[in-house]
Short mmCIF file of C-alpha atoms in Angstrom, two decimals:
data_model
loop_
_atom_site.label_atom_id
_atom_site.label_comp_id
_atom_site.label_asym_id
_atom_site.label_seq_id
_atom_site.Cartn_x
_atom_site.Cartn_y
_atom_site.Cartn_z
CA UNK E 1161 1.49 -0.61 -23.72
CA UNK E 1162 4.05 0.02 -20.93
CA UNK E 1163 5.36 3.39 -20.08
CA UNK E 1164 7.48 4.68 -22.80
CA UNK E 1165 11.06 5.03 -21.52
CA UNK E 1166 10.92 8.81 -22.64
CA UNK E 1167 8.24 9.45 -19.84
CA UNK E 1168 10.42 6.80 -17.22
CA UNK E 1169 13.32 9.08 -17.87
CA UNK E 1170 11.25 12.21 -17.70
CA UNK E 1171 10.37 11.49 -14.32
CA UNK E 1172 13.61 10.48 -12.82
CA UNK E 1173 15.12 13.28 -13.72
CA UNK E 1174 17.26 14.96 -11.15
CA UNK E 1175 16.40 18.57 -12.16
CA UNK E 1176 12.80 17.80 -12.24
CA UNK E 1177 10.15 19.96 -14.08
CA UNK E 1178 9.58 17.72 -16.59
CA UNK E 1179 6.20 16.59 -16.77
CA UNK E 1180 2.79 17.93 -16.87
CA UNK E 1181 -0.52 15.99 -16.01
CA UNK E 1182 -3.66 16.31 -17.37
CA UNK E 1183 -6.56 14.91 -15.54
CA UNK E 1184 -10.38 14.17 -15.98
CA UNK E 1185 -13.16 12.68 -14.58
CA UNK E 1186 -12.03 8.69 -15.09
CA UNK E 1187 -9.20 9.77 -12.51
CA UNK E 1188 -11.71 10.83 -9.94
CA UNK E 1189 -13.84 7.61 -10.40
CA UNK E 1190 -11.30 5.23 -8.81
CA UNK E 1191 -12.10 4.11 -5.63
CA UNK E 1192 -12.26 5.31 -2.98
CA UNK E 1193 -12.34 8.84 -4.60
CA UNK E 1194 -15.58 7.41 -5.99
CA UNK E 1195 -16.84 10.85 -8.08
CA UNK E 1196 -19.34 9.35 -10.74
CA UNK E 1197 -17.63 10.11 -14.84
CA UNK E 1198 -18.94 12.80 -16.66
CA UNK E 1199 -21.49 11.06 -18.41
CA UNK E 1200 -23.22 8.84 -15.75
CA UNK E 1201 -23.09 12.45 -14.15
CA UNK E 1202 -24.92 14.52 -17.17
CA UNK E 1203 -26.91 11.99 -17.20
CA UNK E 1204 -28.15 11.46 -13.64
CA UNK E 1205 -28.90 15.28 -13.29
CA UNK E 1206 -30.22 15.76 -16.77
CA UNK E 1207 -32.87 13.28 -15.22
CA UNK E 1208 -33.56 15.51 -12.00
CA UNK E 1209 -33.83 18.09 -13.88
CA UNK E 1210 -36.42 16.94 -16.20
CA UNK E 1211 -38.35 15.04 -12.91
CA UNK E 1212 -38.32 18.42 -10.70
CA UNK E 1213 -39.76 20.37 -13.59
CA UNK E 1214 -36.69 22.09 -14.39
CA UNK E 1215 -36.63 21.40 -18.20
CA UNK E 1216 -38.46 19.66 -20.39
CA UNK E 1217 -38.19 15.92 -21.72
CA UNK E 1218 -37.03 17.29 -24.96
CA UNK E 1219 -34.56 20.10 -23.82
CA UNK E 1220 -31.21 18.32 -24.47
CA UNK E 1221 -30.55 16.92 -27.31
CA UNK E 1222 -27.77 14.50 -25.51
CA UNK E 1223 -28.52 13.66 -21.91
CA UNK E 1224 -25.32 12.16 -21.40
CA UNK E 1225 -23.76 15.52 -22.25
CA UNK E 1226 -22.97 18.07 -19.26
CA UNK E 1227 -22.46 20.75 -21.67
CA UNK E 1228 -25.40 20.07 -23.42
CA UNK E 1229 -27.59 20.19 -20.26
CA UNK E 1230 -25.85 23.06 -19.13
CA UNK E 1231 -26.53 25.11 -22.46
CA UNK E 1232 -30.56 23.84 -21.82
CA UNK E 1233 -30.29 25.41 -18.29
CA UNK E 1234 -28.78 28.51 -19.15
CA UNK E 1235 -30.87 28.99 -22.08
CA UNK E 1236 -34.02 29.15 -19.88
CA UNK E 1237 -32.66 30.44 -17.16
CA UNK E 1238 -29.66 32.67 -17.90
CA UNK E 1239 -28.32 30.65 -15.33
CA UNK E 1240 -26.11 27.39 -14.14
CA UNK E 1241 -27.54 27.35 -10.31
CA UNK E 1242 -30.43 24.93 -10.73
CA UNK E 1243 -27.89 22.40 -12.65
CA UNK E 1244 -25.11 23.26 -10.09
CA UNK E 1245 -26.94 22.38 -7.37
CA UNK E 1246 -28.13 19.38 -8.40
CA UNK E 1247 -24.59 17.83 -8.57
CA UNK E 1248 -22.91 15.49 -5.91
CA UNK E 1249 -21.54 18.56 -4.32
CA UNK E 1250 -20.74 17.10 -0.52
CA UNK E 1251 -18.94 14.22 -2.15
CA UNK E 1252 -17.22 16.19 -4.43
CA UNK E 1253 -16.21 18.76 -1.70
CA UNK E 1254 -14.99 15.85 0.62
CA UNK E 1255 -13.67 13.92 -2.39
CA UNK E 1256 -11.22 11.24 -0.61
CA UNK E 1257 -7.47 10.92 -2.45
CA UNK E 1258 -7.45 7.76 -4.11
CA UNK E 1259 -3.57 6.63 -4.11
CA UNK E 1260 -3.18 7.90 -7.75
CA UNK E 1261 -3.80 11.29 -6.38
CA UNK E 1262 -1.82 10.96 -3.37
CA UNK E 1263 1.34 9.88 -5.22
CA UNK E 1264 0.98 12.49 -7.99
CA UNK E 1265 0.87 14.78 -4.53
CA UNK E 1266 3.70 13.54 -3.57
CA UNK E 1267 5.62 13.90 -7.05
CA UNK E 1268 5.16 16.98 -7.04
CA UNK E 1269 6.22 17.92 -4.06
CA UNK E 1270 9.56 16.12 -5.24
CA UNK E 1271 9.51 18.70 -7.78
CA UNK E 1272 9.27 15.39 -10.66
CA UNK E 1273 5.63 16.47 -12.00
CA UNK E 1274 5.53 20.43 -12.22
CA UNK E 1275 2.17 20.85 -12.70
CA UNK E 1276 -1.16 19.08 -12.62
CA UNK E 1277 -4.49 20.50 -15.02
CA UNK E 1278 -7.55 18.50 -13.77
CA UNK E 1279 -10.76 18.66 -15.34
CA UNK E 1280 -12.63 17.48 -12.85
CA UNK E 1281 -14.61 20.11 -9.86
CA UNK E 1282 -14.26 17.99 -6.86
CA UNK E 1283 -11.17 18.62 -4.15
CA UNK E 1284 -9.77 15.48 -3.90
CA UNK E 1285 -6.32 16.34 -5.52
CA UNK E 1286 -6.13 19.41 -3.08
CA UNK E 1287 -7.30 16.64 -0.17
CA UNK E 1288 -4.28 14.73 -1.88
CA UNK E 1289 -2.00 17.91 -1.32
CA UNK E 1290 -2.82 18.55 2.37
CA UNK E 1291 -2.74 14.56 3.02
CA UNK E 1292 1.05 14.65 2.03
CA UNK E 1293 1.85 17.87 3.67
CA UNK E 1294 2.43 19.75 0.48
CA UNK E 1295 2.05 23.21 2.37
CA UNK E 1296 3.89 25.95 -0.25
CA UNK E 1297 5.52 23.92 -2.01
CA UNK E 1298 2.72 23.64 -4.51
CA UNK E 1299 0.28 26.80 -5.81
CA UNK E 1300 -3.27 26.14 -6.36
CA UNK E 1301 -5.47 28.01 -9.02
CA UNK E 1302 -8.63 28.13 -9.72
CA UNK E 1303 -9.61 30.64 -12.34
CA UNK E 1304 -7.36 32.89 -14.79
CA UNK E 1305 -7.57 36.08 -12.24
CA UNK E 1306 -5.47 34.09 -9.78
CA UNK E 1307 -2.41 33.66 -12.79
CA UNK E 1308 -0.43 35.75 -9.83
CA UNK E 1309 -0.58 32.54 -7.39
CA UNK E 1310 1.57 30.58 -10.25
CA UNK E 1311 4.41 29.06 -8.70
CA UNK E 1312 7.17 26.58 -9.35
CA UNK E 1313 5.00 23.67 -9.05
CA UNK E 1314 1.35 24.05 -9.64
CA UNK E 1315 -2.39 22.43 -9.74
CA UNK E 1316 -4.67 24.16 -12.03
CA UNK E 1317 -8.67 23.86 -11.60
CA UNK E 1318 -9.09 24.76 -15.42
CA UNK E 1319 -12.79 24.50 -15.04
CA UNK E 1320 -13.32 25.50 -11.80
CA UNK E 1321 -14.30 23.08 -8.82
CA UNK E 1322 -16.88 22.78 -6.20
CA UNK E 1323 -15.48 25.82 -4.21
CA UNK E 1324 -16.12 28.26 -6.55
CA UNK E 1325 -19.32 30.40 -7.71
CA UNK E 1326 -21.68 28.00 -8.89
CA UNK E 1327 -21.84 30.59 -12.32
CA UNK E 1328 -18.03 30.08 -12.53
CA UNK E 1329 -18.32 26.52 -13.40
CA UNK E 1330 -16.96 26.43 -16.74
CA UNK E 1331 -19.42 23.53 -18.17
CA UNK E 1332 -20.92 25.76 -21.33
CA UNK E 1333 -19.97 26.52 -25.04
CA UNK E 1334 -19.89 29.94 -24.24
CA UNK E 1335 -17.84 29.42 -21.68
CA UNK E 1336 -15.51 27.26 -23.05
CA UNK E 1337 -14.70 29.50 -25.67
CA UNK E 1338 -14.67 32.80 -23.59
CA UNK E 1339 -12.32 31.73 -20.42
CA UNK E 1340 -9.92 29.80 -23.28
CA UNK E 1341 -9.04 33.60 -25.04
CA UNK E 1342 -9.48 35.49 -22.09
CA UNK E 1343 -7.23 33.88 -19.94
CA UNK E 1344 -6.50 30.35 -19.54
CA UNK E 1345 -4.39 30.02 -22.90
CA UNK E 1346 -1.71 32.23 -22.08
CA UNK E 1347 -1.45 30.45 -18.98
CA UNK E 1348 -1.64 27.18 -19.99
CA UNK E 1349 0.76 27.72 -23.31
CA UNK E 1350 3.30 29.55 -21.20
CA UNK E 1351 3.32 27.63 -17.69
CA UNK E 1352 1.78 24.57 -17.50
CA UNK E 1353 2.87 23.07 -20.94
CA UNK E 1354 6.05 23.85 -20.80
CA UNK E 1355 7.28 20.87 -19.54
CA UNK E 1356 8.86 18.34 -22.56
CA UNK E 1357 6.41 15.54 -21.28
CA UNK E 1358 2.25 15.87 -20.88
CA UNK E 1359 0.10 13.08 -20.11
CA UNK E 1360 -3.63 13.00 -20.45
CA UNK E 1361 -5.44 10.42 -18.03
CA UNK E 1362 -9.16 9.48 -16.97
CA UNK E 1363 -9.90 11.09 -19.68
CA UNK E 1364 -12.07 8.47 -21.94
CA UNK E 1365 -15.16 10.51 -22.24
CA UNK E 1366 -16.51 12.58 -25.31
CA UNK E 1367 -18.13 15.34 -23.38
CA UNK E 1368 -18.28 18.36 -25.00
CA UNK E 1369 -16.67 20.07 -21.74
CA UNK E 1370 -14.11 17.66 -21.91
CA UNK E 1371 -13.40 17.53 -25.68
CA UNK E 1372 -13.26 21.17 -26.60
CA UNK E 1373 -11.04 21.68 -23.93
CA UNK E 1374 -8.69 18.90 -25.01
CA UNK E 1375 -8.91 19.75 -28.56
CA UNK E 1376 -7.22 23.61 -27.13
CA UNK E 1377 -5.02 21.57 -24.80
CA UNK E 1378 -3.73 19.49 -27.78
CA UNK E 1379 -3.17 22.77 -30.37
CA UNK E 1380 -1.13 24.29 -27.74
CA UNK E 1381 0.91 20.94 -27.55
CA UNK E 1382 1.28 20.54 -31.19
CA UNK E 1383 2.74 24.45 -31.40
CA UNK E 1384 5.74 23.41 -29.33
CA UNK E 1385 5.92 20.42 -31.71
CA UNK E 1386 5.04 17.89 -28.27
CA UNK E 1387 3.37 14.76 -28.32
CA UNK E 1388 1.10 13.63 -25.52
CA UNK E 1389 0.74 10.76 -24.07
CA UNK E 1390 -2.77 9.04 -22.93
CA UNK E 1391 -3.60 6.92 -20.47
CA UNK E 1392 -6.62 5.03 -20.44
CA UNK E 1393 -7.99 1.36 -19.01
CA UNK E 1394 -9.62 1.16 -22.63
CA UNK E 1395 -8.35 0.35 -26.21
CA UNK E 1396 -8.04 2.99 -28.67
CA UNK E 1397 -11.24 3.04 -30.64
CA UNK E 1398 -12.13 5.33 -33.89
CA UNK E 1399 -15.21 6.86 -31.50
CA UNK E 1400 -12.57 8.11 -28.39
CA UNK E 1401 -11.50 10.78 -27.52
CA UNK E 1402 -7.87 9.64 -28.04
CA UNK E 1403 -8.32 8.82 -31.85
CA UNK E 1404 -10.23 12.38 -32.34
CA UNK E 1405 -7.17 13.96 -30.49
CA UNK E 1406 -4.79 12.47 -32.94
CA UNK E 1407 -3.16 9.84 -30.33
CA UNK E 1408 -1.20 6.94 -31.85
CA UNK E 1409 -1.15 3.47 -30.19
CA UNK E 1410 2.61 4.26 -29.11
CA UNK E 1411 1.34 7.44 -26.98
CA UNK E 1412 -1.50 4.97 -25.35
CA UNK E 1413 -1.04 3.58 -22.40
CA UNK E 1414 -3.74 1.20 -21.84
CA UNK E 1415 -4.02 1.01 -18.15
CA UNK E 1416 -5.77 2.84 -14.94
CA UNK E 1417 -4.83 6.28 -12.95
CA UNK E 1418 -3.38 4.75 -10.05
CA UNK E 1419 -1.71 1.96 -11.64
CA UNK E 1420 -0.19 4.35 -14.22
CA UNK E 1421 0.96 6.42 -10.88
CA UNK E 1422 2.36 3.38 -9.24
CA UNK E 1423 4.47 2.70 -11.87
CA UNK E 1424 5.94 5.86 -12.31
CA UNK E 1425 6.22 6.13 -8.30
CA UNK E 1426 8.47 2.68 -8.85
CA UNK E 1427 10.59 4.20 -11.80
CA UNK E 1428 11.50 7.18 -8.93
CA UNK E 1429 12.10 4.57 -6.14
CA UNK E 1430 14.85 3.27 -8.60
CA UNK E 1431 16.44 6.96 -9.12
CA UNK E 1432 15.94 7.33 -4.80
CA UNK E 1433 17.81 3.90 -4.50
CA UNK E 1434 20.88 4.42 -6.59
CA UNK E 1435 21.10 7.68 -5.06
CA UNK E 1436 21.41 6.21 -1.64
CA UNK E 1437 23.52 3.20 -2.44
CA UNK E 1438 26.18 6.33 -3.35
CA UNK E 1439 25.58 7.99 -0.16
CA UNK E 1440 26.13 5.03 2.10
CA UNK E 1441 29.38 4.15 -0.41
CA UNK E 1442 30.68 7.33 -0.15
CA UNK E 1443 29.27 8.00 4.00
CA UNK E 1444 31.05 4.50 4.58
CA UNK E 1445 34.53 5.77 2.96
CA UNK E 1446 34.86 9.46 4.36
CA UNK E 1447 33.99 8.01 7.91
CA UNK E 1448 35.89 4.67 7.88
CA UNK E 1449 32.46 2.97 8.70
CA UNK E 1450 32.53 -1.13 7.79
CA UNK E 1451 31.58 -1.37 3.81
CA UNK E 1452 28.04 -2.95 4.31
CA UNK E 1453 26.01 -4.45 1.43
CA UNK E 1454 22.87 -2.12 1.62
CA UNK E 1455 21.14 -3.13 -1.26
CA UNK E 1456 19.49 -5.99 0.46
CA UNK E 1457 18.44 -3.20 3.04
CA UNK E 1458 17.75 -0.67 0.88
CA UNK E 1459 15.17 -3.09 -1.06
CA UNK E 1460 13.48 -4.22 1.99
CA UNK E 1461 12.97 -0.51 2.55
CA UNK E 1462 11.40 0.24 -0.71
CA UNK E 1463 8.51 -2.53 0.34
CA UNK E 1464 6.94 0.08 2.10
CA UNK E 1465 5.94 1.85 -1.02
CA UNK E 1466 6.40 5.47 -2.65
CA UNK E 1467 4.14 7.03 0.26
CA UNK E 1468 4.85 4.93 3.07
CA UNK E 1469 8.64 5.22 2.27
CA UNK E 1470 7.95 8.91 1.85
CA UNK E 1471 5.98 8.78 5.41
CA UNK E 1472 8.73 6.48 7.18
CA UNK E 1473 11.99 9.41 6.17
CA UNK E 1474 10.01 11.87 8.15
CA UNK E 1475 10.04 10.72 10.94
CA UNK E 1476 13.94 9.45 10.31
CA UNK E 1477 14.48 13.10 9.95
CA UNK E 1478 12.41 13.91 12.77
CA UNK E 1479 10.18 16.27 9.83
CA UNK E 1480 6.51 17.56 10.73
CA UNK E 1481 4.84 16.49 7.51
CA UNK E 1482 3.23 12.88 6.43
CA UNK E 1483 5.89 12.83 3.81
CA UNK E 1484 9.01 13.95 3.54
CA UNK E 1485 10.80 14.49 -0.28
CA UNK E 1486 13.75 12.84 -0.90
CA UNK E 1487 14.25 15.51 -3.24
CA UNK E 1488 14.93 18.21 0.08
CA UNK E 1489 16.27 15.87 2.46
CA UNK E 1490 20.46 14.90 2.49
CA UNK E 1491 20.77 11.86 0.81
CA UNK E 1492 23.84 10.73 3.66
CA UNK E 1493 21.22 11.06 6.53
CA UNK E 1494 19.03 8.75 5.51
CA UNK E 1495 22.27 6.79 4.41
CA UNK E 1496 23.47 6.82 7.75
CA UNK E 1497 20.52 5.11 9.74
CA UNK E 1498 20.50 2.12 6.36
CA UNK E 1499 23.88 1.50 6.81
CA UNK E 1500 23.49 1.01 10.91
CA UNK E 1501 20.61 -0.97 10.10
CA UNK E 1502 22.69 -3.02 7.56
CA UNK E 1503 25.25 -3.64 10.63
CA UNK E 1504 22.92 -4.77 12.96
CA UNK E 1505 21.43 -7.52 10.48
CA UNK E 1506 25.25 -8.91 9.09
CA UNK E 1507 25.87 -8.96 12.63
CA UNK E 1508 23.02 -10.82 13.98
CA UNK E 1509 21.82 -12.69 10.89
CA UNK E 1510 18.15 -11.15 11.63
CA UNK E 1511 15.41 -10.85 9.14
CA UNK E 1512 14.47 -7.16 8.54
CA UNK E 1513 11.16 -5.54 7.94
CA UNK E 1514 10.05 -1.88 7.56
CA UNK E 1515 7.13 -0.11 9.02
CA UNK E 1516 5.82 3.15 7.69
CA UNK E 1517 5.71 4.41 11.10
CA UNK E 1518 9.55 4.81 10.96
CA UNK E 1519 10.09 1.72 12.70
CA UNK E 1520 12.13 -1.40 12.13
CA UNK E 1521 11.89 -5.03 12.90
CA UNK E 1522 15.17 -7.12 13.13
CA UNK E 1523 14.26 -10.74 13.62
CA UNK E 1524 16.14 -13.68 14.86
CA UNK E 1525 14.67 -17.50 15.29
CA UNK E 1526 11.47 -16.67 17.49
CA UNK E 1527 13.06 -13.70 18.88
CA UNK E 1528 12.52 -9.72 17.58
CA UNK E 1529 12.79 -6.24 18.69
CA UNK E 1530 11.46 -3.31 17.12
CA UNK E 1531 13.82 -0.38 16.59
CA UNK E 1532 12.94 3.21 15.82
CA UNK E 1533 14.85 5.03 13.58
CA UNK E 1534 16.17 8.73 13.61
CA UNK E 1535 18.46 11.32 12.56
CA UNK E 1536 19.06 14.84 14.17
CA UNK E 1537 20.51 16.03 10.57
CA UNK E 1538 23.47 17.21 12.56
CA UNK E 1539 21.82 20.12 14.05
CA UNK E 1540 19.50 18.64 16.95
CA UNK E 1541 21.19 18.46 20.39
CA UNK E 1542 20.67 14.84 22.26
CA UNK E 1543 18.08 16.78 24.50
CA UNK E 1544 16.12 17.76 22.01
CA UNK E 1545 16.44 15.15 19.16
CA UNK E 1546 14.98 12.58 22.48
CA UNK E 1547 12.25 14.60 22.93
CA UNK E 1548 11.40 14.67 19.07
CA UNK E 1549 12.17 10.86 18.99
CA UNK E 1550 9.49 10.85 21.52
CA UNK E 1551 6.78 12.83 20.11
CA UNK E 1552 7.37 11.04 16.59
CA UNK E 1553 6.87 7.57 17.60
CA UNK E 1554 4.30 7.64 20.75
CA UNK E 1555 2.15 11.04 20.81
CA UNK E 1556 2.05 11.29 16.62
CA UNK E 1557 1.17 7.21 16.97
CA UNK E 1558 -1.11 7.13 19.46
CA UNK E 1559 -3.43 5.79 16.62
CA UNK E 1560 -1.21 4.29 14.22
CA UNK E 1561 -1.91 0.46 13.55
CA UNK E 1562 1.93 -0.36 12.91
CA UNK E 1563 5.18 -1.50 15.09
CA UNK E 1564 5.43 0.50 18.41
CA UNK E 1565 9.44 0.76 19.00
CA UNK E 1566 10.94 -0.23 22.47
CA UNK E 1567 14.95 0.90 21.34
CA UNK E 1568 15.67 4.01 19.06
CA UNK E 1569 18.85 4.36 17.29
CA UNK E 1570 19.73 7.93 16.44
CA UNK E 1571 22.52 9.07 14.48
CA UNK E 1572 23.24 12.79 13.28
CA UNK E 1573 23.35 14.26 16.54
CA UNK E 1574 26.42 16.81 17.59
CA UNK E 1575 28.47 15.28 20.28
CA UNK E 1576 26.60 12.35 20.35
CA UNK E 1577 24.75 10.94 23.48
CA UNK E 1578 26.04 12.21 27.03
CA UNK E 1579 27.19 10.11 29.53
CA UNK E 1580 24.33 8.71 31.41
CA UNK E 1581 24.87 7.39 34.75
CA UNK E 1582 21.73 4.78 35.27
CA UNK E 1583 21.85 1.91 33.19
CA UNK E 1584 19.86 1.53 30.50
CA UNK E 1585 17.03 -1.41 30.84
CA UNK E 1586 17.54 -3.72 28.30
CA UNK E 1587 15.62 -6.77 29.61
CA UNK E 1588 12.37 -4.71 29.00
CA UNK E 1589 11.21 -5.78 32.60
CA UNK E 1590 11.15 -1.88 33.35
CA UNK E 1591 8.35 0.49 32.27
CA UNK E 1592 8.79 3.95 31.97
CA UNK E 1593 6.15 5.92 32.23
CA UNK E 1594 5.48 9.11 30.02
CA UNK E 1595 2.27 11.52 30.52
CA UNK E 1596 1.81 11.57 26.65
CA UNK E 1597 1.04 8.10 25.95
CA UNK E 1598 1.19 6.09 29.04
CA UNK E 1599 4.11 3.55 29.59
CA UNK E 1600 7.05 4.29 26.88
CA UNK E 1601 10.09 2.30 27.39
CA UNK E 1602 11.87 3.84 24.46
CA UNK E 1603 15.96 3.17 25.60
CA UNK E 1604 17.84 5.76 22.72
CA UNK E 1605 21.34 4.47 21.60
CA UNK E 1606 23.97 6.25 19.98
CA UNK E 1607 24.51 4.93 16.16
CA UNK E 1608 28.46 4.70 17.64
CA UNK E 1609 27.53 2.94 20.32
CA UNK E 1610 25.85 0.08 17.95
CA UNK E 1611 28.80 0.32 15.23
CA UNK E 1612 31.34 -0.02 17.99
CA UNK E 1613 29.89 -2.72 20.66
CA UNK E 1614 29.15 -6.36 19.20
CA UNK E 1615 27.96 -6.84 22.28
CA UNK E 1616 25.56 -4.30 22.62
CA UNK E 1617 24.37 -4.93 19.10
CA UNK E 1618 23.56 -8.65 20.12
CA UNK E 1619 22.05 -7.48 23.63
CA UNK E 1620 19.55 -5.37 21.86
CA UNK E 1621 17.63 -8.20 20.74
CA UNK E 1622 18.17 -10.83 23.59
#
């Protein structure tokens, strides 16, 4: 099944806020995240365990069962340590984002998911969160005593993760039932769930940990009269976890974390693209600017991707995180550097193609020239927007793999460029050397000065 239009409209929404995630093991599995599922898990420490004298042969009923194994630790010991520390813990504490994690990151830092409950114990959403340069925008809590860290957008650890006290793992019966009606049902019922959309994913296994928690999950749900969706590389089958949850075949979505992500990353692209087609209309009337057809533009744009398009309008807006939301940036900035790029390439016939460094390549015959982009958002003087432009492209790319601009074209800046009296090299027989990165023959240009000079426009690429 595709995604239900319900859920593509959810998460285009302009106001945001209205979908919830909830995510288990299967999520964390995808490569290169690479945390083993719940039950290859169980299982492969049920066997240390047994082999290091920990328990007998016999203890647990269900190997494949981390609850179960938990109860048989706990039951001997009156402790979870010896299972605890038996776990992947160094993989799960350097967890690497796999993309699905990265854009749901990103969403939510767009304010279109509002919260995220995983399952799982490793970090890699939170890696996900730095990676993207969430900062505050999005709280992170791990157990019900930290309820007062709730924010706007948030990432609940409902069973704990790898940072905290290895007796705080929620893994056991007990547990499960005790932390639900102490703490983590109010919570959940009243912030997390409150969204009109929630969407289970990687969440195929029938661990007890897993199941009794979904089974709480699902009563909340079905008290606020919502129907979940579930995603899932697997078919619905009478022995799932979907079927024993109650979930129909048109609340499946039979297909894998990140490619579930990926397609609701698209469905926003779409929302981002109309958005900006109205700026540039609208930018191009108020300004008397030539009427340029931007959609060809604005689609090469999107080829970059959710995160590299995300990655690319920061440093447009000369921003200090790896992505920049489109939901906090003005619309008519980024509008202004398309529509100069849609000049230069009705002007000059070129091919165009988009790096995620920020940069742009305009193409003609056997001939190129690779542009950097940037705005100073109408507050940066030209002093200081250059040295930004700078620092964006050369000492923030020292190691970047991508197109290394020789010409940057900045709009957005008060007063424009000053009068300069040497002439700019355009030949690119000149080398100017800067003590960040070594020779930088960056030449900055006005946007005016492109929009108004035919000339200049075709010199640029001579």
């Amino acid at each position: 099944m595709s995604i239900p239009p319900p859920l593509l409209h959810a998460i285009s929404r302009r106001d945001g806020g209205a979908v919830t995630l909830v995510l288990g093991a299967g999520c964390s599995f995808e490569s290169p995240t690479d945390v083993p599922l719940s039950g290859d898990l169980s299982e492969a420490v049920a066997h240390l365990l047994v082999s290091d004298g920990i328990l007998a042969a016999d203890a647990c009923a269900n190997p494949r069962d981390l609850t179960c194994v938990a109860d048989a630790v706990f039951a001997r010991y009156t402790s979870q340590q010896e299972l605890v520390r038996r776990l992947p813990l160094a993989r799960m504490q350097n967890a690497t984002p796999n993309e699905g994690y990265l854009i749901a990151a990103a969403m939510m830092c767009e304010g279109a998911v509002s919260s995220v409950v995983t399952l799982n114990y490793d970090l890699a959403l939170s890696h996900a969160l730095a990676q993207v340069g969430a900062g505050e925008l999005v709280s992170v809590v791990c157990a019900p005593a930290e309820f007062q860290r709730l924010g706007q957008r948030n990432v609940v650890y409902l069973h704990g993760n790898v940072t905290s006290d290895s007796e705080q793992w929620i893994m056991r019966s007990a547990q499960l039932n005790e932390e639900w009606q102490t703490g983590w049902e109010a919570i959940i019922a009243a912030r997390m769930l409150a969204a009109p959309i929630t969407v289970f994913a990687g969440l195929g296994s029938d661990a007890s940990v897993l199941t009794s928690t979904m089974g709480k999950i699902s009563d909340v749900l079905g008290a606020q009269g919502i129907q979940p969706y579930f995603v899932d590389p697997q078919e619905l089958s009478v022995d799932g976890i979907a079927f024993k949850l109650g979930i129909t075949p048109d609340q499946h979505m039979r297909m894998g974390w990140s490619r579930f992500m990926q397609e609701l990353a698209d469905r926003l692209l779409e929302e981002h693209s109309r958005t900006l087609t109205t700026a540039c209309a609208h930018l191009a009337e108020t300004q008397g600017l030539h009427p340029e057809d931007v959609g060809p533009t604005i689609k090469q744009s999107r080829a970059l991707g959710f995160l590299g398009l995300g990655a690319a309008r920061s440093r447009w807006l000369l921003g200090t995180t790896p992505y920049a939301p489109f939901s906090q940036s003005n619309p008519e900035l980024v509008a202004d550097l398309l529509l100069t790029v849609a000049s230069i390439q009705r002007r000059l016939s070129a091919d165009v193609s988009f790096d995620g460094s920020g940069a742009v390549q305009f193409s003609v015959g056997d001939r190129s020239v690779v542009v950097a982009l940037a705005s100073g958002r109408g507050i940066e003087r030209w002093a200081s927007a250059e040295a930004k432009i700078r620092h964006a492209y050369f000492a923030r790319t020292a190691t970047h793999q991508g197109l290394r601009p020789r010409l940057a074209i900045v709009a957005g800046v008060p007063g424009g460029k000053p009068v300069m009296a040497p002439p700019i090299d355009l030949t690119g027989d000149g080398a100017t050397e800067s003590i960040i990165s070594g020779a930088s023959p960056l030449e900055l240009y006005d946007v005016d000065e492109i929009r108004n000079d035919d000339a200049l426009a075709n010199r640029l690429i001579a």
